[in-house]
XYZ file of C-alpha atoms in Angstrom:
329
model
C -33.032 34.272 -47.001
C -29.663 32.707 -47.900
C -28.592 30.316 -45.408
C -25.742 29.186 -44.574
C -25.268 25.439 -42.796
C -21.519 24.979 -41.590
C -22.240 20.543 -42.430
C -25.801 19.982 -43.286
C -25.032 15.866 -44.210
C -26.138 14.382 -40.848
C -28.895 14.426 -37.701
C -29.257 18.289 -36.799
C -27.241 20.164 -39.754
C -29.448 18.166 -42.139
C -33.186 18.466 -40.452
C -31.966 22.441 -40.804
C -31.184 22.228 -44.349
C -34.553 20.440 -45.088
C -36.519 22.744 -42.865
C -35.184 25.759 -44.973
C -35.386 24.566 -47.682
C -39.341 23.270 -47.172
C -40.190 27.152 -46.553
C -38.105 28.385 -49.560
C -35.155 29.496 -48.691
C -31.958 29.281 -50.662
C -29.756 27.084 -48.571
C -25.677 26.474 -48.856
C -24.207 23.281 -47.256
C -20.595 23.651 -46.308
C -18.879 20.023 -45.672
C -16.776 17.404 -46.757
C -19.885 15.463 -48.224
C -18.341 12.355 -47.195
C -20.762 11.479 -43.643
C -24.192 11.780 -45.522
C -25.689 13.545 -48.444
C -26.909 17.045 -48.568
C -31.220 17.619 -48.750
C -32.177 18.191 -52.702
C -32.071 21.563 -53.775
C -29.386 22.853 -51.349
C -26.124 23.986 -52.876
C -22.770 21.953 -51.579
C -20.065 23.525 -51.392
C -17.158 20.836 -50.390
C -14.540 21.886 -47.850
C -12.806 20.593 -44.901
C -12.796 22.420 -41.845
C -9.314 21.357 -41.148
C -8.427 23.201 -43.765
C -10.245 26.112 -43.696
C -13.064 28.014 -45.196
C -11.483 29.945 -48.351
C -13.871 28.269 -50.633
C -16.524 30.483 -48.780
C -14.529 33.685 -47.906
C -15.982 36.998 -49.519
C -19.355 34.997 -49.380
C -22.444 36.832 -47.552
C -25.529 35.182 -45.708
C -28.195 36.310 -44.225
C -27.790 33.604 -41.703
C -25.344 31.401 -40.534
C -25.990 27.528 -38.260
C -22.605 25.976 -37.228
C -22.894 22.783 -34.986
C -19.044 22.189 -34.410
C -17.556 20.936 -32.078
C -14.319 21.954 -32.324
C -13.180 24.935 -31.271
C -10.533 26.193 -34.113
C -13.093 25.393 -36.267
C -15.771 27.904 -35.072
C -12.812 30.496 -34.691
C -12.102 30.234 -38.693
C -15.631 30.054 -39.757
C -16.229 33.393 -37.530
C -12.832 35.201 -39.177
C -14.456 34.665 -42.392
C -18.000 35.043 -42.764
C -19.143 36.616 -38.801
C -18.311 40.011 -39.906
C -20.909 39.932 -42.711
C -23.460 37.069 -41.900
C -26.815 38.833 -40.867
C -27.231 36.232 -37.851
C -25.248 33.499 -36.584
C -26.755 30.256 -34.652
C -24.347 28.436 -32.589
C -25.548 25.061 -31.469
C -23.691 24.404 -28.231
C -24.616 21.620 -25.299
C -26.371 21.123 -22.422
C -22.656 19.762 -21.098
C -21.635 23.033 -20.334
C -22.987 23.434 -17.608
C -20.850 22.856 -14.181
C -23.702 21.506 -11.857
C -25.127 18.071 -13.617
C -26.684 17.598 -10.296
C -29.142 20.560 -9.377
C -33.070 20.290 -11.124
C -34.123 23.235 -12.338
C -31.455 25.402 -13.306
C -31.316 27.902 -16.710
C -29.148 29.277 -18.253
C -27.440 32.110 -16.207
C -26.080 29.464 -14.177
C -22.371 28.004 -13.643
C -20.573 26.852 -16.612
C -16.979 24.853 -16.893
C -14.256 26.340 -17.280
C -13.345 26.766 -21.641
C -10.732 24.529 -23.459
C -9.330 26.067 -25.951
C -6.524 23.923 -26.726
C -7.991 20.880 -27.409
C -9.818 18.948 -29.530
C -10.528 16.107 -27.736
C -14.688 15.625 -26.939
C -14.233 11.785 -25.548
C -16.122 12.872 -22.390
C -19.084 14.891 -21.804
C -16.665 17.293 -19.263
C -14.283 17.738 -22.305
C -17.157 17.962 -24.827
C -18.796 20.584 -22.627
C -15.753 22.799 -22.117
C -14.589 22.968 -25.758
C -18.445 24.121 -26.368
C -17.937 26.565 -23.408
C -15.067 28.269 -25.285
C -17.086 28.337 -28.973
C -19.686 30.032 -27.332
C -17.520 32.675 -26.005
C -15.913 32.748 -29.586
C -19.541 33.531 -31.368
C -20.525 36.113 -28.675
C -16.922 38.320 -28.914
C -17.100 37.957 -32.619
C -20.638 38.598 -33.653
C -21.930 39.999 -29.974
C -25.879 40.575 -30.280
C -26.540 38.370 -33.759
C -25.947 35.534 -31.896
C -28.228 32.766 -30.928
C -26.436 29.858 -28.277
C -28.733 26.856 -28.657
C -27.738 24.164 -25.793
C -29.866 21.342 -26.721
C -30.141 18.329 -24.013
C -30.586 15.263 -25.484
C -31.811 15.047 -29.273
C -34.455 12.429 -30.636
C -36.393 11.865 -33.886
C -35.427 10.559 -36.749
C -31.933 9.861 -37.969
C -30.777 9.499 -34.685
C -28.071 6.970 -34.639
C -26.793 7.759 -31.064
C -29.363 4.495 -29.834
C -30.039 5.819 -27.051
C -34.426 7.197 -27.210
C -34.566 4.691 -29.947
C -33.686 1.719 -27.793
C -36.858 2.635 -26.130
C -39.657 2.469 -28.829
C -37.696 -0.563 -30.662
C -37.641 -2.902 -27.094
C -41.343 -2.106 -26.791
C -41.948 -2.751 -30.642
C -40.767 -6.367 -29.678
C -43.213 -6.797 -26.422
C -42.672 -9.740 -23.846
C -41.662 -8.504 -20.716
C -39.447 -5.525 -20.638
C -37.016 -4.776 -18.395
C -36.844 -0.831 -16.980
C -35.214 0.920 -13.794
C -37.015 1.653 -10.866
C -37.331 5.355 -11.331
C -39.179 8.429 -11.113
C -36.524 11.032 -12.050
C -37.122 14.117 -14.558
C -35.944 13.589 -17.749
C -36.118 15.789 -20.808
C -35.126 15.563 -25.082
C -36.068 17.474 -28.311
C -37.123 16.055 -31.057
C -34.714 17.180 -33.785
C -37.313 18.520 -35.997
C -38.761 20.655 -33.473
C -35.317 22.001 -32.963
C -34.534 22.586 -36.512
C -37.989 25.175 -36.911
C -36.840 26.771 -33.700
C -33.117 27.320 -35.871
C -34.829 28.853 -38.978
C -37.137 30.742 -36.838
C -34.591 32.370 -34.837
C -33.221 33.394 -38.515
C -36.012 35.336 -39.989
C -37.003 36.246 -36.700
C -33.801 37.818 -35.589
C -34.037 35.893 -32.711
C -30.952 36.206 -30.268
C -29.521 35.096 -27.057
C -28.794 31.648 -24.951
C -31.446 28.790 -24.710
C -31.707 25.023 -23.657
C -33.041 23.680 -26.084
C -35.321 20.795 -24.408
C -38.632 19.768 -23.643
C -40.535 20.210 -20.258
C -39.961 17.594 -17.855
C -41.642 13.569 -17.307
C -40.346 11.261 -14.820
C -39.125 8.607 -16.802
C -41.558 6.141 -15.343
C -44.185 7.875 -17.410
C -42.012 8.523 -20.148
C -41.392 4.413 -20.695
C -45.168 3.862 -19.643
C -45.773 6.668 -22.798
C -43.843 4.752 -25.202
C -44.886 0.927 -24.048
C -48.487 2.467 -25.116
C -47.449 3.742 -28.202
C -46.008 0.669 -29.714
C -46.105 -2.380 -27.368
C -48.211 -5.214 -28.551
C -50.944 -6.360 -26.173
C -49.640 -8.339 -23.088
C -46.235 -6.322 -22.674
C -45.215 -6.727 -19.077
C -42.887 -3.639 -17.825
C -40.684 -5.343 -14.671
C -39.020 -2.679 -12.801
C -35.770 -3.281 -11.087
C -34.231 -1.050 -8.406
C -30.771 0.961 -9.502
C -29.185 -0.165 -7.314
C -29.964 -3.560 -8.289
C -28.839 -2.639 -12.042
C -25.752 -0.632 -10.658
C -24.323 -4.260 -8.695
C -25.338 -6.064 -11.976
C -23.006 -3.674 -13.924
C -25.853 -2.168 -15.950
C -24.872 1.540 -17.192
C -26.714 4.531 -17.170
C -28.027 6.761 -20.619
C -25.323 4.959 -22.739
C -22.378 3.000 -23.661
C -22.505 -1.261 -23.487
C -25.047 -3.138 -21.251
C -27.074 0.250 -20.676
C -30.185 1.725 -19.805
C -31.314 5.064 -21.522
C -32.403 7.825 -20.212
C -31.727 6.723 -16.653
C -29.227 8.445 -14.526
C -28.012 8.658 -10.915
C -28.489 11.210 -8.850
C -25.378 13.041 -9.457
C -26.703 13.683 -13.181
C -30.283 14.043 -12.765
C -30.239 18.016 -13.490
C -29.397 17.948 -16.966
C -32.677 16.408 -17.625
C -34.307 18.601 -15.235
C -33.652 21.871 -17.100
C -35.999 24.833 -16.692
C -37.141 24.809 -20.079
C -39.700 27.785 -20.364
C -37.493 30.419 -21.489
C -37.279 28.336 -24.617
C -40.842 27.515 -24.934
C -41.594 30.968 -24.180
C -39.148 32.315 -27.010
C -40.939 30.409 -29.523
C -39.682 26.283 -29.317
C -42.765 24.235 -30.080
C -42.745 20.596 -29.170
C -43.566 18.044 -30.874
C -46.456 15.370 -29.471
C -44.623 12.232 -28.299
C -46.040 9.725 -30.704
C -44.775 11.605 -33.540
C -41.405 11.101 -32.484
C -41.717 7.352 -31.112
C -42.878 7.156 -34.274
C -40.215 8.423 -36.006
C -37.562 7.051 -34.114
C -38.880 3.509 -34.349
C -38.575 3.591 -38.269
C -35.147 4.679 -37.886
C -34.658 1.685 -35.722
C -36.080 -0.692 -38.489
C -33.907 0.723 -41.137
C -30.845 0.665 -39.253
C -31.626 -3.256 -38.257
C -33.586 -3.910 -34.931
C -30.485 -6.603 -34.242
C -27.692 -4.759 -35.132
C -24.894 -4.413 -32.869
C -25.627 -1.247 -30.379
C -24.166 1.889 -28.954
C -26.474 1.852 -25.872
C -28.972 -0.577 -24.343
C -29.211 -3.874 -23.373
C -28.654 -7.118 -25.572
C -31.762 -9.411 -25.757
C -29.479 -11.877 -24.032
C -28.142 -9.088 -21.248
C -32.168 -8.437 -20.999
C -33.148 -12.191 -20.090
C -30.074 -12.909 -17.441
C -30.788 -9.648 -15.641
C -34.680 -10.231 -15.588
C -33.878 -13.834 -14.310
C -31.128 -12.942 -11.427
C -32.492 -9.238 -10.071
C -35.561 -9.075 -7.665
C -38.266 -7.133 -9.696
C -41.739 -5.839 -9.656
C -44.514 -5.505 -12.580
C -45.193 -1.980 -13.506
């Protein structure tokens, strides 16, 4: 097959690339090459989606994988290749979805309302709705050779979000290890996993909308997974209430002086997806330890005390576990 990837440099665009690629196929990256390189033995061909596609126009593929977020963007790349391309994978978000709240839901339920005018994905309400309106772009334009992936959170390696990495590289270190008080569902894909699923659905012909996510582990167990993986003997896990971490000013999933993966209640359904339609149409995932694994050498190569995205400082860490009532786990 020839396959085209609309980027291909970074996280999800690239595992695709390299997953073609490892079962043979002859794979075109489209991108400014100026985020990340492009896998060996892919073709580049350099372009700026601000500008267009016309370096690609009269150009057929038997399959086309655009993760944009942007919604002009999708709109050109489907006025010049979605009448030809022999199937077209969207990769949308699990931030569509209206209700954040509800566990359980699939994907026939509420969505927000599309943006269209905007390009502006600062929140996860904004980021949702511009993907809302791409999705109804790929469906008008190329109807049934569609396939809407809405992944939920994304792990493995290359992931430079720090969110599931924050995990496996605090346990790396041992000592006692502060995590919230909580059994809620959570859910992420490793992005290898989700990367097969995207070349499958190409030589399959596979078609249609999927959350693309895991089943479900409180995140109790998922921590408890994780501290077994890779936490040297004697690791203490102290648990402290959320509300105990909400007073302290300790964030949920992400951002400064945050915990990952744990949310409040209000958010607790977009890691509590219902995630056997995908499993059934073919998504395989991973074991765990392959990508705690994973994720922890990213860790080390990006520099275990680098300046973060999301989690706690070491610092943060030892004042909270000092102040906050807690209990071992």
């Amino acid at each position: 097959m020839r396959i085209l990837v609309l980027g291909g440099t970074v996280f999800l665009g690239h595992a695709v690339a390299v997953e073609a690629l490892r079962r043979g196929h002859d794979v075109v990256c489209a991108a400014r090459g100026t985020s990340g390189g492009i896998p060996d033995g892919a073709k580049l061909v350099a372009v700026d989606r601000d500008q267009g596609l016309a370096p690609l126009a009269g150009e057929r593929f038997d399959a086309v994988v655009d993760v944009a977020r942007n919604y002009r963007w999708v709109r050109d790349a489907l006025d010049v290749l979605g009448a030809t391309a022999g199937h077209w994978t969207f990769v949308s978000t699990i931030n569509v979805y209206a209700d954040n709240e509800t566990p359980g839901l699939s994907t026939d339920a509420d969505l927000l309302e599309p943006i269209t005018d905007s390009d502006d994905v600062s929140t996860s309400e904004s980021y949702g709705a511009i993907k809302v309106a791409c999705e109804n772009a790929v469906r008008a334009a190329v109807g049934d050779r569609a396939f809407v992936l809405r992944p939920g959170l994304i792990t493995g390696p290359n992931d430079t979000s720090d969110r599931f990495g924050y995990w496996p590289a605090r346990m790396a270190r041992g000592g006692r290890v502060l995590v919230p008080d909580a059994d809620h569902p959570t859910q992420h894909a490793d992005v290898r996993d989700l990367a097969a699923w995207i070349v499958d659905a190409g030589e399959k012909g596979l078609t249609g909308t999927f959350d693309g996510t895991s089943p479900t582990t409180p995140l109790n167990e998922l921590l408890a997974q994780i501290a077994e993986l890779v936490a040297p003997p004697g690791t203490e896990l102290v648990a402290i209430a959320p509300e105990d971490l909400t007073e302290a000013g300790v964030q949920p999933w992400a951002g400064p002086k945050s915990l990952p993966f744990w949310l409040p209640e209000s958010h607790q359904g977009i890691v509590a997806r219902n995630a056997r339609p995908s499993l059934d149409a073919g998504l395989r995932i991973r074991p765990l330890a392959e990508t705690v694994s994973a994720a922890l050498e990213t860790e080390r190569a990006l520099g275990l005390d680098r300046e973060r995205r999301a989690g706690l400082t070491t610092e943060e860490e030892a004042e909270l576990l000092a102040t906050l009532p807690h209990r071992p786990r």
